[in-house]
Coordinates of C-alpha atoms in Angstrom, one line a residue:
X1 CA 40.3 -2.4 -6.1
X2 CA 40.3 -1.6 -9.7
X3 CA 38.0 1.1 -10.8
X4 CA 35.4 -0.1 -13.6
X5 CA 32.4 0.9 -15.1
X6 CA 29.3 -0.2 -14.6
X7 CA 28.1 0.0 -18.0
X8 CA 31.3 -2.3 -19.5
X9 CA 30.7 -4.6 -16.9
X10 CA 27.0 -5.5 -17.7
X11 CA 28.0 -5.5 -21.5
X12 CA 30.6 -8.1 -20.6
X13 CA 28.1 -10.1 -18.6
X14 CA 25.4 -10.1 -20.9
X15 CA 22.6 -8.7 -19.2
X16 CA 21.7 -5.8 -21.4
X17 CA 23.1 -4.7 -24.7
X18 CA 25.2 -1.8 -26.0
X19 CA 22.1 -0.3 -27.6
X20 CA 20.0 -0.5 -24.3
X21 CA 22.8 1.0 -22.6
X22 CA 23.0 4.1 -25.1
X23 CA 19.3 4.3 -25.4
X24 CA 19.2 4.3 -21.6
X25 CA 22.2 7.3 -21.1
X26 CA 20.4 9.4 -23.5
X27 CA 16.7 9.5 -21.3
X28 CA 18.3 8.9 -17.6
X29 CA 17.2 12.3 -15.4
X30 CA 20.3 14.4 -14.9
X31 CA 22.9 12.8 -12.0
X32 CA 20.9 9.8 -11.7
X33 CA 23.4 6.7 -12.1
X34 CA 23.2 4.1 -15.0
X35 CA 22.3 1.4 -12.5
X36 CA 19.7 3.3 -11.3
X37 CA 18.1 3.9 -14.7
X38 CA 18.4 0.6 -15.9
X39 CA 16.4 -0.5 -13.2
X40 CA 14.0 2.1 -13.4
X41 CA 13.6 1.0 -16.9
X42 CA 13.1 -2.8 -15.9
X43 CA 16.2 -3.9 -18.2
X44 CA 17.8 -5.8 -15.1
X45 CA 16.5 -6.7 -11.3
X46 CA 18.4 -5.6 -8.2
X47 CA 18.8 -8.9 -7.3
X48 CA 20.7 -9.3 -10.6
X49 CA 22.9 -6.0 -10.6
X50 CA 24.3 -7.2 -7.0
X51 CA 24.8 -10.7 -8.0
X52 CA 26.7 -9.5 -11.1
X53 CA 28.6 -6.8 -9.1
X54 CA 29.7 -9.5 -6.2
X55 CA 31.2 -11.5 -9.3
X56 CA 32.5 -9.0 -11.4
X57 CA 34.2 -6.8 -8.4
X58 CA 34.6 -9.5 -6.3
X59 CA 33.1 -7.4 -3.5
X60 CA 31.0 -9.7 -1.2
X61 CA 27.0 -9.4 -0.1
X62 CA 25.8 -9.1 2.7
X63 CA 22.3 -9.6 4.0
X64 CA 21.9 -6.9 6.9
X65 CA 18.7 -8.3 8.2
X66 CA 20.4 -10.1 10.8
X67 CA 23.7 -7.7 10.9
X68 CA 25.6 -7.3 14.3
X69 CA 26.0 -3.5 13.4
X70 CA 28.3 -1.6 15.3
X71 CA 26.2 1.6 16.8
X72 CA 29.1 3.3 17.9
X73 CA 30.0 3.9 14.3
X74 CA 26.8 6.5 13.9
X75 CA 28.8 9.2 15.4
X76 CA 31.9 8.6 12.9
X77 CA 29.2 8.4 9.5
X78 CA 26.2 11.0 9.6
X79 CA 23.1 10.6 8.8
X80 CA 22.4 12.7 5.7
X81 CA 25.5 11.5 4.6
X82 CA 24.4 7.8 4.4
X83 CA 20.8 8.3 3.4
X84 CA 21.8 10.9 0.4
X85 CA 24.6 8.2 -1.0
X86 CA 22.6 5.1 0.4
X87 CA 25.2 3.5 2.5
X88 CA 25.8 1.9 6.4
X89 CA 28.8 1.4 8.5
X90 CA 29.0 -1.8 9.3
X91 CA 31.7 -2.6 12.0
X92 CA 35.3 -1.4 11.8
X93 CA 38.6 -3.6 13.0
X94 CA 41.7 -2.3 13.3
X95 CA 41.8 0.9 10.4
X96 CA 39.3 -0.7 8.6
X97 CA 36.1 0.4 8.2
X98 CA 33.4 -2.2 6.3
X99 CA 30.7 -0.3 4.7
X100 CA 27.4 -1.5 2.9
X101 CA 27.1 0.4 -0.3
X102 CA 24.0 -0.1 -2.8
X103 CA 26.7 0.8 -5.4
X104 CA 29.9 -0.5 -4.7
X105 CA 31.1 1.8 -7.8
X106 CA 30.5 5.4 -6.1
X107 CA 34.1 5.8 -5.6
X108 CA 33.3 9.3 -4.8
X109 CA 31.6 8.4 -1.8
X110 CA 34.0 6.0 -0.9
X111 CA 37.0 8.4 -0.9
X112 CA 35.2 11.4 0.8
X113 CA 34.7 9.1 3.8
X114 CA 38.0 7.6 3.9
X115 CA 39.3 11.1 4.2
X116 CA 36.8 12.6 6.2
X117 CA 37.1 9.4 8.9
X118 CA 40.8 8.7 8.5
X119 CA 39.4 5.0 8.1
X120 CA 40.1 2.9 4.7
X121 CA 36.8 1.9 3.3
X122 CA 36.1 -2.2 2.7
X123 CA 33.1 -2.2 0.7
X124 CA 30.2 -4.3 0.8
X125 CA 26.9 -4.7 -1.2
X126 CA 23.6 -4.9 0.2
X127 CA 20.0 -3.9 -1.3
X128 CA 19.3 -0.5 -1.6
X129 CA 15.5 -1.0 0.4
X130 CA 17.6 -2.9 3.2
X131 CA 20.0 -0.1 3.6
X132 CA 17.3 2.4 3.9
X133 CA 15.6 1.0 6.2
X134 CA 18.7 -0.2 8.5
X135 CA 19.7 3.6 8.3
X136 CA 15.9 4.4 9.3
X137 CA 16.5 1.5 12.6
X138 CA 20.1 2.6 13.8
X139 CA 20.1 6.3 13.2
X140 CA 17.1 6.5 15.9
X141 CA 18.6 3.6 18.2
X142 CA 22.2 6.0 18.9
X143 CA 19.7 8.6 20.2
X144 CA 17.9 6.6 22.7
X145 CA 20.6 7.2 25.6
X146 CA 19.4 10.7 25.5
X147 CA 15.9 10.0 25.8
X148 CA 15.9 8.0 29.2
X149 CA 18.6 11.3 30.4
X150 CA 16.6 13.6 28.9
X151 CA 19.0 15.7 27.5
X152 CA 18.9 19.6 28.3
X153 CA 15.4 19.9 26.4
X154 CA 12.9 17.1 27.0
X155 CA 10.9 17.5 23.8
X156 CA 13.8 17.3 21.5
X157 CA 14.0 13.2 21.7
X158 CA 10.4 13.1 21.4
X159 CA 9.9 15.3 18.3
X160 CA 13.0 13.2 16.8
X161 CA 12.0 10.0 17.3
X162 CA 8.8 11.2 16.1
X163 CA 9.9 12.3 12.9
X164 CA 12.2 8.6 12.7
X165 CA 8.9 6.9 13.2
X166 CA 7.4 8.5 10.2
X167 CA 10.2 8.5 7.6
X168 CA 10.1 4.2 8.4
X169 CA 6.7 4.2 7.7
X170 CA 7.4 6.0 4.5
X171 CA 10.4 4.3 3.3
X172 CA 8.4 0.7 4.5
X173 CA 5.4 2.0 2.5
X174 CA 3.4 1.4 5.4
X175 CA -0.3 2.2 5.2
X176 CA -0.8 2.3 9.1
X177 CA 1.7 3.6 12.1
X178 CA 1.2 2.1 15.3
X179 CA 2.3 3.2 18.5
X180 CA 1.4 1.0 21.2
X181 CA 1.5 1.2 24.6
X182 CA 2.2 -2.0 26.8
X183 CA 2.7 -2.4 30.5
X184 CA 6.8 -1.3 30.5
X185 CA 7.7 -0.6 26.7
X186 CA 5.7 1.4 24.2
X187 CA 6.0 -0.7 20.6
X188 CA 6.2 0.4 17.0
X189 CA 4.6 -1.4 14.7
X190 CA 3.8 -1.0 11.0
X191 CA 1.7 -2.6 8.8
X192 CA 2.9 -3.1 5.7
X193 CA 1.2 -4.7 2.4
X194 CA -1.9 -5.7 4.8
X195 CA 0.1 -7.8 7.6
X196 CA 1.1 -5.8 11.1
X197 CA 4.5 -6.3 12.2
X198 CA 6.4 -4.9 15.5
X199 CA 9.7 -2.6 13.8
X200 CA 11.1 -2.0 17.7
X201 CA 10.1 -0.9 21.1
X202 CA 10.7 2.5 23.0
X203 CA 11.1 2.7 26.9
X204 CA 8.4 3.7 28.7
X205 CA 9.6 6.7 29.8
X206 CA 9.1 8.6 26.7
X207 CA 5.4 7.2 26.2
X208 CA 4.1 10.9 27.7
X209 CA 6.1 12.9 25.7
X210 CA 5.6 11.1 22.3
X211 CA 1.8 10.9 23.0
X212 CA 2.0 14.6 22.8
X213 CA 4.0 15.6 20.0
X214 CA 1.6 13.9 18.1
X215 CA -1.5 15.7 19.4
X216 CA 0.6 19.0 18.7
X217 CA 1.4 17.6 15.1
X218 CA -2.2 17.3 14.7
X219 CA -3.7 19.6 16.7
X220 CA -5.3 17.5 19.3
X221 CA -6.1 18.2 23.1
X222 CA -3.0 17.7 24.8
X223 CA -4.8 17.9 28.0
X224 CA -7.9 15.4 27.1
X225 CA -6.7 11.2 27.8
X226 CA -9.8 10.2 29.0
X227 CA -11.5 10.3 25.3
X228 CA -10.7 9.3 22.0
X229 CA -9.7 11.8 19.7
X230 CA -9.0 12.3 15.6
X231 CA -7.2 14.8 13.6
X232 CA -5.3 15.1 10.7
X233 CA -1.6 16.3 9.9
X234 CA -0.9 17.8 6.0
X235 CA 3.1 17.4 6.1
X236 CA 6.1 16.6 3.8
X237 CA 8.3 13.4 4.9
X238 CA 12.0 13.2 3.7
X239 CA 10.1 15.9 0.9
X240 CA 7.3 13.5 -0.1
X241 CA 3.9 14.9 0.5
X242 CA 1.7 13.1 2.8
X243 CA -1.5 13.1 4.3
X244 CA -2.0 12.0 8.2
X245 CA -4.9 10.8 9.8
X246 CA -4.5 10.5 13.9
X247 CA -6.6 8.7 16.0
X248 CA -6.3 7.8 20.2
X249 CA -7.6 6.0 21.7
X250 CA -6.9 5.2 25.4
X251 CA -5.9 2.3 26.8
X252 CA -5.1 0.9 30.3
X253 CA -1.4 1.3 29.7
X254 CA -1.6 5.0 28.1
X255 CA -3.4 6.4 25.0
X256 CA -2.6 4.1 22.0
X257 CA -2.0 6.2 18.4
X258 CA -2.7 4.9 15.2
X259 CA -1.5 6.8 12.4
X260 CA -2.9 6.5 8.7
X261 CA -0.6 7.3 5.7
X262 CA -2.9 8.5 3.1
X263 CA -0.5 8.1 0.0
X264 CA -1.6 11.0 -2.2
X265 CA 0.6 9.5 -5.2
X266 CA -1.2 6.5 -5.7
X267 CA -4.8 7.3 -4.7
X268 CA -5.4 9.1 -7.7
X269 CA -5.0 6.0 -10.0
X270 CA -6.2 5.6 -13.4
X271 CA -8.8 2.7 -13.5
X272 CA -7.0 1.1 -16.1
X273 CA -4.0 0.9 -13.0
X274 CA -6.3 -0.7 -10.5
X275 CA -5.5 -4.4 -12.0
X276 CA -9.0 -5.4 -13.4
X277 CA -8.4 -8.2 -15.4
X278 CA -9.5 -7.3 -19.1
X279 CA -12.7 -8.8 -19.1
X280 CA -13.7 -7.2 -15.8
X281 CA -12.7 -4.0 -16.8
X282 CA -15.1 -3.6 -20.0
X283 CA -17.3 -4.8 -17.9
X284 CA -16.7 -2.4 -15.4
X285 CA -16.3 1.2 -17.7
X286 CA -19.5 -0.1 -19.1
X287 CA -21.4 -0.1 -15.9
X288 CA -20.2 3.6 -14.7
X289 CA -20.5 5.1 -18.4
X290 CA -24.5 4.6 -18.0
X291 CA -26.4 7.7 -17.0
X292 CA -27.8 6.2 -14.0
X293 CA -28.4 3.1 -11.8
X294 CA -26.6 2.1 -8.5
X295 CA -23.4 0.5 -8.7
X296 CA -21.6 -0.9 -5.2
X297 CA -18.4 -1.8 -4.1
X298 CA -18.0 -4.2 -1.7
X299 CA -15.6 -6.1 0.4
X300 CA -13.8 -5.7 4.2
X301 CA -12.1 -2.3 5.3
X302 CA -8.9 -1.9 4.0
X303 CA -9.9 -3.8 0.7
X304 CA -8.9 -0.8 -1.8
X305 CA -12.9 0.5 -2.2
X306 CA -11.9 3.8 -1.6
X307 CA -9.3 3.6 -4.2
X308 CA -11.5 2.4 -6.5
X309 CA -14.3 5.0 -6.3
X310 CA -11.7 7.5 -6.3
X311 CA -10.0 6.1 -9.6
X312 CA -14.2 6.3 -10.8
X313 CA -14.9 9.3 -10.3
X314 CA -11.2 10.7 -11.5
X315 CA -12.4 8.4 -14.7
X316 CA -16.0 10.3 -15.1
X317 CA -14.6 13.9 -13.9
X318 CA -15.6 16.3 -16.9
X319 CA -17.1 19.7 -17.4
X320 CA -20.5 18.2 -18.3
X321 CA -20.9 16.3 -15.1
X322 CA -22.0 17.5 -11.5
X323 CA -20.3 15.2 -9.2
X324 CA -21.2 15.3 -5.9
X325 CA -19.9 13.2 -2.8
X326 CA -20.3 12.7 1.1
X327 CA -18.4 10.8 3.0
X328 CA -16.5 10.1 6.2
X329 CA -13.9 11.5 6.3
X330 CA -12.9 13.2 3.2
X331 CA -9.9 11.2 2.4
X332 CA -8.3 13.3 -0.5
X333 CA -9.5 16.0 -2.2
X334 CA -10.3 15.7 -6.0
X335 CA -10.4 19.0 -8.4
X336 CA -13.7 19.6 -9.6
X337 CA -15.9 17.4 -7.5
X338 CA -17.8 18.9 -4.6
X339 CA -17.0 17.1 -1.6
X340 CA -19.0 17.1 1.8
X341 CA -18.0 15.6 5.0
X342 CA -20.3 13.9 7.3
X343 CA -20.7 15.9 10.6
X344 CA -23.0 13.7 13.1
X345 CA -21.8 16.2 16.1
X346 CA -23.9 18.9 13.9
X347 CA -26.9 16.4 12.8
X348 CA -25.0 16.1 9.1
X349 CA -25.5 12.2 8.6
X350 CA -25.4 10.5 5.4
X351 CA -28.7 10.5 5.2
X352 CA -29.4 14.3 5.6
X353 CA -26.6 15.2 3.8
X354 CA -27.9 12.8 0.7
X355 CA -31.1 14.5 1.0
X356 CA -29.7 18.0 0.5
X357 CA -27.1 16.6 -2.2
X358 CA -30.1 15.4 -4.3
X359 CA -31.2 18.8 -4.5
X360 CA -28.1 20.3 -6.1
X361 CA -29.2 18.8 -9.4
X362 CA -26.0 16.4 -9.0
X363 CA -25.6 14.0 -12.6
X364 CA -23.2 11.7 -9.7
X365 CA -23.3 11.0 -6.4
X366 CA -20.7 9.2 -4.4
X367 CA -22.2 8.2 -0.9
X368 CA -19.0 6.9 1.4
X369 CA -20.7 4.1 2.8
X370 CA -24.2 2.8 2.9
X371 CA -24.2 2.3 6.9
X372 CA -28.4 2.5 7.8
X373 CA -31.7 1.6 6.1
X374 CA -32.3 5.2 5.4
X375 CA -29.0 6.2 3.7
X376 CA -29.7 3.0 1.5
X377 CA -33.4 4.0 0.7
X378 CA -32.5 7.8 0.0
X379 CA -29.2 6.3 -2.2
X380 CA -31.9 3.5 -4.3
X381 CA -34.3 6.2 -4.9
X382 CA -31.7 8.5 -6.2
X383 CA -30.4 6.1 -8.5
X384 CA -34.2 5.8 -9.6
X385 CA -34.6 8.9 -10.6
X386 CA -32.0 9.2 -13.0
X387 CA -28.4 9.9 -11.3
X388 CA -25.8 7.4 -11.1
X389 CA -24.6 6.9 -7.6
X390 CA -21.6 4.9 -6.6
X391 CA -21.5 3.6 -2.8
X392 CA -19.3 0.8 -1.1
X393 CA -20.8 -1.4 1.6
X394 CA -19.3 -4.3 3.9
X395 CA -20.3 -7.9 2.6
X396 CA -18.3 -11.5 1.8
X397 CA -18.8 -11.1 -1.7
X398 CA -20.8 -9.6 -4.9
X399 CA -24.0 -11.8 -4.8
X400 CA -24.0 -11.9 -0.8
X401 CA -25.2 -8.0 -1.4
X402 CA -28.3 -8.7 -3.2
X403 CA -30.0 -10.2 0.5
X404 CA -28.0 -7.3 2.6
X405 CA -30.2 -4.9 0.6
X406 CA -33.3 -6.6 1.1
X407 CA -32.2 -6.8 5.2
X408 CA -31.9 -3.4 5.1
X409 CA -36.1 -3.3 5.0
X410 CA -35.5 -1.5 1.3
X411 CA -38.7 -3.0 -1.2
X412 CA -37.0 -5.6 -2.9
X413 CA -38.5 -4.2 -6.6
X414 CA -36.8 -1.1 -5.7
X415 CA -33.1 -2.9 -5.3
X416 CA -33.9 -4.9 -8.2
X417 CA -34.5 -1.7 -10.5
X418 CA -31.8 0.0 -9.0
X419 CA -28.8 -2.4 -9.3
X420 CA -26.8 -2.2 -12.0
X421 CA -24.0 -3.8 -11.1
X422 CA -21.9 -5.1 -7.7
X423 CA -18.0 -5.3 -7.8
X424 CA -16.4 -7.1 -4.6
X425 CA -13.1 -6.6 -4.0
X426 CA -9.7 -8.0 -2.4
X427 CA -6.1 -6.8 -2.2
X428 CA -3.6 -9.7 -2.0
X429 CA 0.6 -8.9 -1.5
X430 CA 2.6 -9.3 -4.8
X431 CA 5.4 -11.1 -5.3
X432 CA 8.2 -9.3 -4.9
X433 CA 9.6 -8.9 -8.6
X434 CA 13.8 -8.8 -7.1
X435 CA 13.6 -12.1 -5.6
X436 CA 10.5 -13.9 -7.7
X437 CA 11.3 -17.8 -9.0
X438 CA 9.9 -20.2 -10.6
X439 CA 8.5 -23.6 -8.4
X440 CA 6.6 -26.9 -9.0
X441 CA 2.8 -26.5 -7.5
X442 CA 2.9 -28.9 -4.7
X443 CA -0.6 -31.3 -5.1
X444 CA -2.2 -29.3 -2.3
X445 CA -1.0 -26.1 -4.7
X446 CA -2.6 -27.7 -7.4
X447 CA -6.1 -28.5 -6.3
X448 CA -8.0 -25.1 -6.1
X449 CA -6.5 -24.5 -9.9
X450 CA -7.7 -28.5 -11.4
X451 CA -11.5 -27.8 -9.0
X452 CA -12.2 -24.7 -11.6
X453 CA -10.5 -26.6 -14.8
X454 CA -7.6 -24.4 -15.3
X455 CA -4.4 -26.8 -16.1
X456 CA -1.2 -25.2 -14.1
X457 CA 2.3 -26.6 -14.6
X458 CA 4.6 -23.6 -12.6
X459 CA 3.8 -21.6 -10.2
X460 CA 6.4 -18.3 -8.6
X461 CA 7.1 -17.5 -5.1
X462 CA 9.7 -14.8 -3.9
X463 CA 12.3 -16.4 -2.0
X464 CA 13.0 -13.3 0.1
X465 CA 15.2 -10.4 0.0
X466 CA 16.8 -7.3 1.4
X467 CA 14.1 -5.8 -0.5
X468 CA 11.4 -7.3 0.3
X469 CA 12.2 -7.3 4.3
X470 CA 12.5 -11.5 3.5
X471 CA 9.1 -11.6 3.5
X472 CA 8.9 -12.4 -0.4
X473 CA 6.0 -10.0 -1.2
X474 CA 6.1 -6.3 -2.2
X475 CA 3.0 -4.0 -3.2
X476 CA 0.0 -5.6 -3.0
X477 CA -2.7 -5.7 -6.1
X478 CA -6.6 -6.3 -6.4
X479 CA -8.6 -9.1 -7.1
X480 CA -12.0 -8.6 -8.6
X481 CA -15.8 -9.7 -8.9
X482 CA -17.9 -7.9 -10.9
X483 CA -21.7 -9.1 -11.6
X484 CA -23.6 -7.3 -13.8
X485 CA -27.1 -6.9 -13.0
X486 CA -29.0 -7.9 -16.1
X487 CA -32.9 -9.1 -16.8
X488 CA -32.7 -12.3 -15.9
X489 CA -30.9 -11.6 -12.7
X490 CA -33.6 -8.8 -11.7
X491 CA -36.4 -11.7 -12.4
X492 CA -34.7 -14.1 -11.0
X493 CA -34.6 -11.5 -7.9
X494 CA -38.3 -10.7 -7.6
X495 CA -39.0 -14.0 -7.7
X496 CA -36.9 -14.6 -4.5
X497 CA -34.5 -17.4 -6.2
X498 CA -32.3 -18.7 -3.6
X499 CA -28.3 -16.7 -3.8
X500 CA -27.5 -20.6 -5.1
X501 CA -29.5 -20.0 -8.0
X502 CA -28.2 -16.5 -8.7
X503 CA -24.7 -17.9 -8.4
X504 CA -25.1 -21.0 -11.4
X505 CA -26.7 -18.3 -13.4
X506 CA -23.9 -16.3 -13.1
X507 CA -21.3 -18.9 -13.3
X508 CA -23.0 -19.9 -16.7
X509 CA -22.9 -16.7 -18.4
X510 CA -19.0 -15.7 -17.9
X511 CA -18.5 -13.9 -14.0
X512 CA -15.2 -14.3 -12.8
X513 CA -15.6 -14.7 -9.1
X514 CA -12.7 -13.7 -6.8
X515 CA -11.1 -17.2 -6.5
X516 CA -10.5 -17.1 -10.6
X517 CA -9.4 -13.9 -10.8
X518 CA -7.1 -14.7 -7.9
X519 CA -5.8 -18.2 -9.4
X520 CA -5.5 -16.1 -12.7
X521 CA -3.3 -13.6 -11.4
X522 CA -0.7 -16.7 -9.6
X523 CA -0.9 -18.1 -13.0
X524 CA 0.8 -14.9 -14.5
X525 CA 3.2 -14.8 -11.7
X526 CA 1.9 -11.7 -9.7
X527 CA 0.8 -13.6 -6.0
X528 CA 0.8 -16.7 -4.7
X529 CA -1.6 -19.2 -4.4
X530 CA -1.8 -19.0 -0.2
X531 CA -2.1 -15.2 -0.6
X532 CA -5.9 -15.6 -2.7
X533 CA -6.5 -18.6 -0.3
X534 CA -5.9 -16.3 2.4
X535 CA -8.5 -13.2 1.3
X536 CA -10.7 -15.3 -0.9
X537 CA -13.2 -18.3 0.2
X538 CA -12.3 -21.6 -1.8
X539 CA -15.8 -23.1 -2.9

């Protein structure tokens, strides 16, 4: 085929300009490719660099989800070589070999394998995440012959397959790794932006030796199956830095596994990253800026309330301040902020340890979770006697806390001069930004946005994409309540008004409950109307 150049074809096309091009050549890190860059830079969308390529070159796309790959061909192509130039044998008929490249221009790559296989090289072009991930799949599948024989040394497969598992969950951004044992298979499963899905399933034969090369990995009892256990593995995947938590747990058919990615890079967010919507986020930096007062996080596990006390405390982390936390577990470590983890096999509860925090003349305290009447009593007091204290605690929304603090047998004047403010919390999926478009609302679509007055005319949806695993959504972003405890609120609290009440007084004075911020966020194309429906009640 005729060799172009990448930059001279998107000129021709239209999609970016000379000067973006030049612009972009002059900041791109050193061997990264022009595509790569632009993309990086958010001139162009994948979707559009292989629509324009397939045009231009002429060299067709293929969707691999669905791919009849040929296995055999993982012994001709190795591994490192397709993951470091992102490509995937395909099949091959006769001499000719048909490759999925997420750059159909690397003619370097291209010739080294025609020389190296002896097999000319028909090009096609598939997404870059769906390559990755079908090099993840495949790459592990050639090697499952050896497991069930057992090769010469019976841990090998199991420390391989061990290693596969984690670079999917990795390259899938997963959050959790399941490994789940079922009467004859053991399954993989991975959830991804919230939603669990099954990736493949192992034979049972290697269920005993998987089980423990994890419990090496993280230091576990081999020899214990009768109890649950948890550790925690500090290792690097494909060189990223990542943070493990293990937990089994057994199970008629064998010890299930899950494993947690903690994702060092984005826990350590700036608040101004965690997607408040303007007007929540004043609201927000003005309630942890005050010197004192109790401010709660709510919403269901897995809602992003660690992520958000994190990104608090990284916000109010200075040399004046004595920051002091306990919790359980320690999920990541923060410079600076003095960090205890709750020990209940020693007698270290939340409680006790608040008790002893108090007396380290702390200026913050972060309490993990309020769990009993006495950690909430110990964390109201403290926020009484001048310390601000940050907590997270499990209820349906902002103003459904107010009576779960009363329940907890605390004095209701002492939650009503503690509270300053409650923020509940949601994480919805995002739509993914490679395969977003533009729809009509269908009536049903409609109805939630004309119930709160907001006039919508388009809505997006991603139509699916190698990138996206077809799902549509990629990432996932928060949706917000914040209320802001003020006078009338604490009044309207000691006189026991009903949460009705509380609600139409905060409707009238400007809080943006859940459902809005939600239907706000659709509006500007992040998510889709099912996905608020789906974590936010429609009332």
């Amino acid at each position: 085929m005729e060799r172009k150049r990448l930059g001279d074809i998107l000129k021709e096309t239209g999609l970016v300009s000379e000067q973006e091009i030049h612009d972009t050549l002059l900041i791109k890190k050193d061997k990264q490719k022009l595509g790569d860059a632009l993309l990086e830079r958010g001139l162009i969308t994948e979707q559009q660099l292989i629509e324009v390529l397939e045009f231009q070159l002429g060299v067709p796309h293929v969707s691999l989800y669905r791919y009849p790959i040929d296995s055999s061909l993982m012994n001709i192509v190795d591994k490192e070589f397709a993951a470091r130039n992102i490509v995937m044998p395909l099949k091959k008929e006769n001499n000719i070999m048909t490759l999925a490249m997420s750059d159909p221009m690397d003619y370097y790559a291209i010739d080294d394998l025609q020389i190296s296989t002896g097999f000319q090289i028909s090009p096609v072009i598939a997404a870059r995440e769906e390559i990755l991930h079908t090099i993840n799949k495949y790459y592990g599948m050639s090697q499952k012959e050896e497991e069930v024989t057992g090769g010469d040394d019976d841990q090998s497969p199991a420390i391989r397959i061990v290693d596969q598992i984690l670079q999917t969950g990795i390259q899938l951004k997963a959050s959790d790794i399941h490994i789940d044992p079922q009467d004859t298979k053991v399954l993989i499963r991975y959830r991804v932006d919230g939603l669990l899905r099954t990736e493949k399933s192992l034979s049972k034969s290697i269920q005993n030796s998987l089980t423990a090369r994890v419990k090496i990995m993280s230091n576990l009892n081999i020899t214990e199956s009768r109890l649950p256990q948890d550790g925690r593995i500090k290792t690097d995947v494909n060189s990223i830095p990542v943070d493990l938590r293990i937990s089994s747990l057994p199970t008629v058919f064998g010890e299930k596994i899950v494993i947690r990615i903690l994702d060092l890079g984005s826990i350590l967010n700036k608040l101004s990253e965690l997607g408040f919507n303007k007007i929540n986020y004043k609201r927000y930096l003005k309630l942890i800026e005050q010197p004192s007062g109790l401010i709660l996080i709510t919403g269901p596990t897995g809602s992003g309330k660690s992520s958000t006390l994190y990104a608090s405390l990284n916000h109010l982390n200075t040399d004046q301040q004595n920051i002091i936390t306990i919790e359980d577990p320690v999920e990541y470590q923060i410079e600076g902020v003095n960090q205890v983890q709750v020990k209940t096999s020693v007698g270290l509860s939340f409680s006790k340890g608040l008790r002893s925090v108090l007396r380290q003349d702390p200026d913050i305290v972060m309490v993990g979770e309020i769990r009993d009447s006495e950690t909430a009593e110990i964390a109201v007091r403290a926020s009484l006697t001048g310390h601000l204290v940050l907590s997270t605690l499990h209820t349906n929304s902002a103003i459904a806390t107010i009576p779960r603090l009363i329940d907890m047998d605390i004095e209701p004047y002492l939650v009503v001069s503690s509270l300053s403010g409650i923020v509940a919390q949601r994480l919805v999926r995002k739509i993914c930004p490679n395969c977003i478009k533009e729809v009509e609302p269908t009536p049903m679509e409609k109805e939630p946005f004309e119930k709160r007055g907001l006039p919508i005319e388009k809505i997006h949806k991603g139509a699916g994409c190698g990138n996206c695993q077809h799902t549509g959504y990629r990432g996932r972003l928060a949706i917000q309540e914040i209320l802001v405890i003020n006078d009338d609120i604490r009044q309207m609290m000691m006189n026991n008004q009903s949460i009705s009440k509380i609600k139409e007084y905060a409707l009238k004075n400007g809080m943006i409950f859940l459902i809005d911020d939600g239907l706000l966020k659709v509006k500007k194309g992040l998510t889709t109307i099912d996905e608020v429906l789906r974590v936010a009640l429609n009332d």
